Amino acid sequence: MQDEYDCIVLGTGLKECILSGLLSVSGKKVLHMDRNTYYGGASASLTLDQLFEKYRDGKKPPESLGRSRDYNVDLIPKFIMASGVLVKMLIHTDVTRYLEFKSVAGSYVYKGGKVHKVPATDTEALKSPLMGMWEKRRAKKFFVFSQDFDENNPKTHNGINIKSATMNDVFKKFGLADDTIDFIGHALALHRDDKYRQQPAVDTIKRIKLYVESLARYSKSPYIYPLYGLGELPQAFARLSAIYGGTYMLNKPIEEIVMEGGKVVGVKSEGEMAKTKMVIGDPSYFPNKVEKKGEVVRAVCLLDHPLNSTNNGDSVQIIIPQKQVGRSSDIYIGLISSAHNVCAKGKYIAIASTTVETSNPEKELEPAFKLIGNYIEKFVYTSPMMVPKDDGSSDNCFVSSSYDATSHFETTCADVMSIYKRVTGEDVDLSPPKKKEG
């Protein structure tokens, strides 16, 4: 441990493990430490015993739930966009060899008190009750525009000044109704609130293109999910780092991040100091460098039934747009099951999440609990949204943000790519790495 490293990474959350993997592949000498005895940090997947230990003060799980080791319950529930940045990272780093994925059976949206399938094919779109026939024609013109859109080709901009137009301007151009806008913005572009409507349109159009491209991959939904839970992802990137020379140490209490002249020079653990000129870590390792920007509430519900109105899907997402339940931000429900090796046979895990808006976070998830129905066990917890106060360039301590309430990993990857650029001065290289000899 008393060697000198190009970079020391603190915490084995997904962001930190991706970064240590990418830095190791690029030839950097990396030391990766975690105070916990397990990988994953805030983004770990827990067995049944670990879940009860964490949220039930060590109470024993009921026998009806089956064996503890059959469970891998995600603390940060998210699905993976099939054509998103995370998949590109997995493919280009060859981390896919450590993982197996399954497509998510369906995506649904809550409207007018009912759950509707987000259409996955032209036939489904024609039959869908989400829009009337005339509105479907207008929406079709919008979707053709979105698919053909190329930021660098003005011929595809349909007369819209793409540099100044907000998303509201684009919606007006196509004469879309409020309900359609709600559906597009929340069920396809996957915005959590309506702030996007006053923001530049390009981001939302790109999000819609990503959704459609992801959907085209598997035709059921735009999402995939790893067998054995999301906790497999940080471990897979940790293996990548180890192959390229990264050193891993779990159960290492971090006693001090050592500074000299305002810059980091090392990390002290158990009386020893590892030298470095750069440290990356999650917010829990840098309490003085982060500030709270809200909270996320999540609820894990263990079930013995699929969700109503989802065609008995073994994995689904339901989006409850904020306007449908009088909120400022959306509520998400993700369901997975024994089909993904995350729980005992015949059992299901539904996880609801949203951004906290009141002093009673659990009550805010009430619309989700009504859709989830009867549960065997329910675990509710809130997590602060911690963000770094600065970009890390002044002291070379680069801190990731907490995981937000989004239902996918695009914001996670944006944070990873931003930190990588600040650390190395280069964009993330997604071309395949050269294999080491021997």
XYZ file of C-alpha atoms in Angstrom:
438
model
C 0.000 0.000 0.000
C 2.943 2.359 0.499
C 3.560 2.592 -3.283
C 2.768 5.677 -5.348
C -0.293 5.575 -7.621
C -1.508 7.700 -10.524
C -4.949 7.712 -8.932
C -6.610 6.417 -5.750
C -10.349 5.671 -5.966
C -12.464 5.600 -2.791
C -15.706 3.594 -2.707
C -16.752 0.773 -5.014
C -20.013 2.264 -6.267
C -20.779 1.864 -9.964
C -19.404 5.290 -10.921
C -16.137 4.702 -9.069
C -15.700 1.195 -10.511
C -16.325 2.390 -14.079
C -13.750 5.146 -13.570
C -11.110 2.820 -12.072
C -11.712 0.399 -14.962
C -11.391 3.109 -17.623
C -8.292 4.616 -15.980
C -6.606 1.203 -15.649
C -7.323 0.409 -19.309
C -5.741 3.752 -20.280
C -2.536 2.683 -18.524
C -2.909 4.460 -15.179
C -1.714 2.778 -11.945
C -4.861 2.675 -9.765
C -5.457 1.790 -6.105
C -9.131 1.241 -5.269
C -10.254 1.129 -1.620
C -13.603 0.757 0.156
C -14.422 0.936 3.868
C -17.128 -1.733 3.328
C -16.579 -5.488 3.155
C -18.592 -5.713 -0.089
C -18.557 -4.137 -3.554
C -21.144 -1.630 -4.711
C -21.353 1.070 -2.027
C -24.678 2.871 -2.416
C -25.338 0.896 -5.629
C -24.908 -2.581 -4.101
C -27.361 -5.485 -4.380
C -28.167 -7.155 -1.037
C -29.152 -10.678 -0.041
C -32.308 -11.085 2.030
C -30.297 -11.343 5.267
C -28.323 -8.187 4.402
C -31.552 -6.343 3.570
C -33.098 -7.246 6.943
C -29.818 -6.445 8.706
C -29.783 -2.970 7.146
C -33.454 -2.006 7.515
C -34.906 -4.342 10.182
C -32.146 -4.260 12.832
C -31.091 -7.818 12.058
C -34.566 -9.363 12.379
C -34.786 -12.740 10.584
C -36.612 -12.790 7.228
C -39.822 -14.876 7.151
C -39.251 -18.408 5.852
C -41.984 -17.915 3.242
C -39.573 -15.700 1.274
C -37.178 -18.590 0.649
C -33.375 -18.674 0.861
C -31.485 -15.474 1.566
C -28.822 -16.188 -1.063
C -31.460 -16.373 -3.823
C -31.981 -12.618 -3.431
C -30.039 -9.739 -4.977
C -32.016 -6.608 -4.078
C -30.807 -3.370 -5.684
C -30.460 -0.367 -3.381
C -30.492 1.978 -6.398
C -33.156 0.643 -8.790
C -32.495 1.412 -12.455
C -32.811 -0.241 -15.848
C -30.242 0.058 -18.643
C -31.129 1.762 -21.955
C -30.290 -0.844 -24.606
C -28.565 1.756 -26.843
C -27.396 4.025 -24.034
C -23.910 5.121 -22.978
C -23.545 2.402 -20.322
C -24.038 -0.342 -22.932
C -21.418 1.352 -25.136
C -19.009 1.377 -22.184
C -19.741 -2.296 -21.432
C -19.164 -3.347 -25.051
C -16.078 -1.242 -25.719
C -14.358 -2.320 -22.491
C -15.401 -5.961 -23.088
C -16.982 -6.056 -19.617
C -19.931 -7.853 -21.238
C -17.945 -11.108 -20.923
C -18.585 -11.036 -17.147
C -22.314 -10.318 -17.410
C -25.518 -11.723 -18.827
C -28.503 -9.525 -19.648
C -32.217 -10.031 -20.177
C -34.548 -7.569 -21.895
C -37.235 -5.978 -19.740
C -40.686 -7.255 -20.735
C -42.532 -3.950 -21.020
C -42.726 -0.232 -20.296
C -45.970 1.269 -19.009
C -47.343 4.691 -18.183
C -50.083 5.736 -15.747
C -52.789 7.973 -17.201
C -56.285 8.831 -16.017
C -56.247 6.273 -13.217
C -55.164 3.382 -15.472
C -51.902 1.710 -16.479
C -51.270 1.688 -20.251
C -48.517 -0.006 -22.218
C -46.108 2.393 -23.896
C -46.482 1.241 -27.538
C -43.502 -0.776 -28.749
C -44.657 -1.315 -32.366
C -46.670 0.579 -35.014
C -49.557 -1.861 -34.471
C -49.554 -1.234 -30.729
C -49.439 2.519 -31.362
C -52.540 2.368 -33.585
C -54.476 0.372 -30.966
C -53.234 2.355 -27.944
C -55.901 4.326 -26.033
C -53.265 6.888 -24.989
C -54.227 9.154 -27.944
C -57.201 9.705 -30.226
C -56.940 9.026 -33.975
C -56.363 12.669 -35.048
C -53.830 13.180 -32.312
C -52.012 10.015 -33.440
C -51.578 11.569 -36.897
C -50.050 14.716 -35.426
C -47.866 12.653 -33.108
C -46.707 10.496 -36.023
C -45.440 13.614 -37.843
C -43.554 14.593 -34.690
C -41.985 11.129 -34.351
C -40.913 11.097 -38.026
C -39.292 14.512 -37.438
C -37.544 13.229 -34.281
C -36.194 10.122 -36.011
C -34.927 12.029 -39.060
C -33.464 14.842 -36.955
C -29.755 15.494 -37.343
C -28.399 18.407 -35.319
C -25.819 19.206 -38.006
C -28.214 19.028 -40.966
C -30.599 22.055 -41.156
C -32.719 20.247 -43.800
C -33.962 17.940 -41.010
C -34.944 20.822 -38.678
C -38.366 21.403 -40.292
C -37.939 25.203 -40.276
C -37.193 25.243 -36.531
C -34.284 27.389 -35.327
C -32.719 24.588 -33.331
C -30.224 26.889 -31.561
C -32.912 28.984 -29.894
C -36.062 26.800 -29.912
C -37.319 25.389 -26.621
C -39.130 22.063 -26.488
C -42.385 23.999 -26.001
C -41.734 25.722 -29.351
C -41.342 22.324 -31.044
C -44.511 20.928 -29.446
C -46.448 24.015 -30.642
C -45.085 23.604 -34.177
C -46.662 20.117 -34.336
C -49.864 21.171 -32.533
C -49.600 18.442 -29.891
C -52.139 18.221 -27.062
C -51.106 18.462 -23.398
C -51.697 14.749 -22.724
C -49.507 13.813 -25.709
C -46.782 16.209 -24.549
C -46.982 14.634 -21.087
C -46.595 11.161 -22.605
C -43.680 12.137 -24.878
C -41.806 14.113 -22.216
C -42.136 11.572 -19.417
C -42.666 8.099 -20.929
C -40.287 8.473 -23.917
C -37.831 11.297 -23.176
C -37.917 10.134 -19.517
C -37.771 13.603 -17.981
C -38.565 13.634 -14.244
C -40.334 17.018 -14.295
C -41.488 19.690 -16.756
C -38.462 22.007 -16.607
C -37.317 20.555 -19.951
C -40.164 22.362 -21.767
C -38.437 25.732 -21.318
C -34.993 24.310 -22.159
C -33.296 23.841 -25.586
C -35.142 21.240 -27.645
C -32.072 19.325 -28.849
C -31.604 17.374 -25.587
C -35.198 16.092 -25.553
C -35.113 15.127 -29.253
C -31.897 13.165 -28.604
C -33.568 11.431 -25.645
C -36.514 10.381 -27.835
C -34.119 9.050 -30.488
C -32.271 7.077 -27.784
C -35.560 5.579 -26.563
C -36.602 4.533 -30.081
C -33.143 3.123 -30.937
C -33.092 1.184 -27.650
C -36.595 -0.140 -28.304
C -35.550 -1.303 -31.789
C -32.915 -3.583 -30.226
C -35.319 -5.944 -28.446
C -38.816 -4.727 -29.470
C -40.395 -5.413 -26.032
C -39.070 -2.352 -24.217
C -35.986 -0.104 -24.471
C -34.470 -1.588 -21.303
C -32.195 -4.463 -20.354
C -31.217 -5.723 -16.899
C -28.313 -7.918 -15.712
C -28.944 -11.360 -14.245
C -28.138 -11.426 -10.498
C -28.845 -7.709 -10.089
C -27.183 -4.362 -10.655
C -24.536 -5.151 -8.037
C -22.890 -7.252 -10.769
C -21.997 -4.075 -12.707
C -19.463 -2.527 -10.282
C -17.900 -5.956 -9.728
C -17.513 -6.466 -13.490
C -15.739 -3.099 -13.919
C -13.588 -3.941 -10.876
C -12.474 -7.134 -12.652
C -11.611 -5.055 -15.696
C -9.449 -2.756 -13.566
C -7.712 -5.737 -11.924
C -6.892 -7.274 -15.339
C -5.163 -4.022 -16.300
C -3.147 -3.834 -13.069
C -5.567 -2.104 -10.657
C -5.185 -2.966 -6.930
C -8.351 -3.517 -4.845
C -8.689 -3.363 -1.054
C -12.032 -3.873 0.701
C -12.653 -3.328 4.437
C -10.095 -0.482 4.496
C -11.103 2.399 6.798
C -10.048 5.734 5.294
C -8.411 7.713 8.097
C -7.285 10.783 6.200
C -7.041 12.287 2.753
C -3.617 13.928 3.115
C -3.182 17.426 1.665
C -0.083 19.575 1.145
C -0.222 23.128 -0.189
C -3.940 22.723 -0.965
C -3.389 19.630 -3.160
C -3.941 15.946 -2.360
C -0.722 13.948 -1.871
C -2.019 10.674 -0.444
C -4.587 8.614 1.454
C -3.974 7.208 4.937
C -5.510 3.900 6.059
C -4.639 1.823 9.120
C -1.494 3.854 9.773
C -0.106 3.511 6.220
C -0.120 6.142 3.492
C -0.467 5.498 -0.230
C 0.871 8.407 -2.275
C -0.994 9.920 -5.204
C -1.587 13.221 -6.973
C -5.271 12.487 -7.606
C -8.226 11.027 -5.682
C -11.705 10.101 -6.953
C -14.483 9.120 -4.570
C -18.170 9.081 -3.710
C -19.671 11.851 -1.525
C -19.426 9.803 1.711
C -15.606 10.115 1.624
C -15.681 13.917 1.176
C -18.282 15.345 3.608
C -16.728 18.834 3.455
C -16.648 18.968 -0.348
C -20.336 18.211 -1.003
C -23.712 19.814 -0.357
C -27.230 18.421 -0.181
C -29.506 19.146 -3.143
C -32.684 17.335 -2.152
C -33.534 13.718 -1.325
C -34.710 10.578 -3.085
C -37.193 8.185 -1.441
C -37.191 4.525 -2.451
C -39.353 1.596 -1.362
C -38.485 -2.079 -1.894
C -41.599 -4.272 -1.902
C -41.267 -8.070 -1.902
C -44.280 -9.635 -3.648
C -45.733 -13.001 -4.603
C -47.537 -11.653 -7.680
C -46.794 -9.619 -10.845
C -48.265 -6.122 -11.215
C -51.836 -5.655 -12.444
C -52.407 -4.439 -16.023
C -48.885 -5.443 -17.135
C -49.743 -8.715 -18.905
C -48.147 -10.666 -16.008
C -44.726 -9.351 -17.088
C -41.735 -10.787 -15.207
C -40.045 -7.370 -15.512
C -41.690 -4.013 -16.174
C -41.367 -0.313 -15.628
C -44.332 1.891 -14.785
C -43.934 5.665 -15.001
C -46.400 7.819 -13.068
C -46.061 11.300 -14.645
C -46.147 14.086 -12.057
C -49.285 15.823 -13.421
C -51.310 12.605 -13.125
C -50.941 12.670 -9.325
C -50.500 16.405 -8.640
C -46.739 16.375 -8.120
C -43.706 18.237 -9.449
C -41.663 15.102 -10.243
C -42.460 11.642 -11.624
C -42.748 8.415 -9.649
C -41.090 5.277 -11.054
C -41.860 1.625 -10.383
C -39.439 -1.072 -11.528
C -40.391 -4.748 -11.228
C -38.006 -7.680 -11.570
C -38.383 -11.332 -10.585
C -36.862 -14.780 -10.285
C -36.458 -14.691 -14.084
C -33.470 -12.407 -13.376
C -32.044 -14.511 -10.522
C -32.742 -11.751 -8.002
C -35.275 -13.504 -5.770
C -36.789 -16.905 -4.958
C -38.972 -18.654 -7.545
C -42.500 -17.255 -7.655
C -41.446 -14.008 -5.959
C -41.137 -10.480 -7.363
C -39.304 -7.320 -6.306
C -41.033 -3.992 -6.973
C -39.031 -0.857 -6.221
C -40.707 2.563 -6.255
C -38.739 5.809 -6.239
C -39.180 9.546 -6.590
C -37.653 12.892 -5.666
C -38.809 13.979 -2.194
C -41.121 17.026 -2.190
C -42.688 16.986 1.299
C -41.887 16.140 4.924
C -43.609 12.740 4.524
C -41.613 10.916 1.794
C -43.331 7.522 2.229
C -46.767 9.075 1.638
C -45.454 10.517 -1.638
C -45.105 6.947 -2.936
C -48.780 6.170 -2.198
C -49.769 6.210 -5.924
C -47.061 3.567 -6.524
C -48.180 1.416 -3.567
C -51.749 1.368 -4.972
C -50.424 -0.047 -8.262
C -48.076 -2.504 -6.537
C -50.866 -3.968 -4.379
C -50.347 -6.453 -1.554
C -46.769 -7.017 -0.434
C -45.040 -9.507 1.872
C -42.447 -7.002 3.108
C -41.820 -3.308 2.464
C -38.594 -1.380 3.122
C -38.714 2.421 2.752
C -35.597 4.580 2.879
C -34.529 8.079 1.861
C -31.116 9.046 0.507
C -29.726 12.589 0.352
C -28.772 13.870 -3.108
C -25.213 15.037 -2.476
C -23.372 16.990 -5.156
C -19.776 18.317 -5.155
C -19.294 22.029 -4.409
C -16.504 22.351 -7.000
C -15.042 20.521 -10.006
C -12.020 19.152 -8.123
C -9.407 20.952 -10.218
C -8.123 23.093 -7.317
C -7.148 20.203 -4.985
C -7.303 17.190 -7.387
C -10.066 15.538 -5.320
C -12.835 14.595 -7.760
C -16.176 13.718 -6.162
C -19.114 11.957 -7.856
C -22.744 12.958 -7.261
C -25.264 10.746 -5.472
C -27.548 8.569 -7.619
C -30.687 10.436 -8.660
C -34.272 9.198 -9.002
C -34.063 8.582 -12.772
C -35.039 5.092 -13.892
C -31.952 4.547 -16.085
C -28.173 5.128 -16.104
C -27.758 8.014 -18.558
C -27.161 10.663 -15.843
C -24.829 8.210 -14.042
C -22.715 7.865 -17.201
C -22.750 11.635 -17.820
C -21.209 12.125 -14.357
C -18.600 9.402 -15.064
C -17.631 11.001 -18.390
C -17.441 14.463 -16.831
C -15.102 13.260 -14.040
C -12.965 11.309 -16.550
C -12.542 14.440 -18.689
C -11.578 16.535 -15.636
C -9.121 13.887 -14.428
C -7.412 13.091 -17.741
C -8.209 16.104 -19.931
C -9.571 13.654 -22.530
C -12.987 12.340 -23.507
C -13.812 8.737 -22.629
C -12.386 6.526 -25.366
C -15.038 3.979 -26.261
C -12.945 2.146 -28.836
C -12.045 -1.452 -27.826
C -8.948 -1.697 -25.590
C -5.829 -3.464 -26.804
C -5.580 -6.893 -25.140
C -2.527 -7.439 -22.935
C -0.016 -9.953 -24.229
C 0.071 -13.334 -22.470
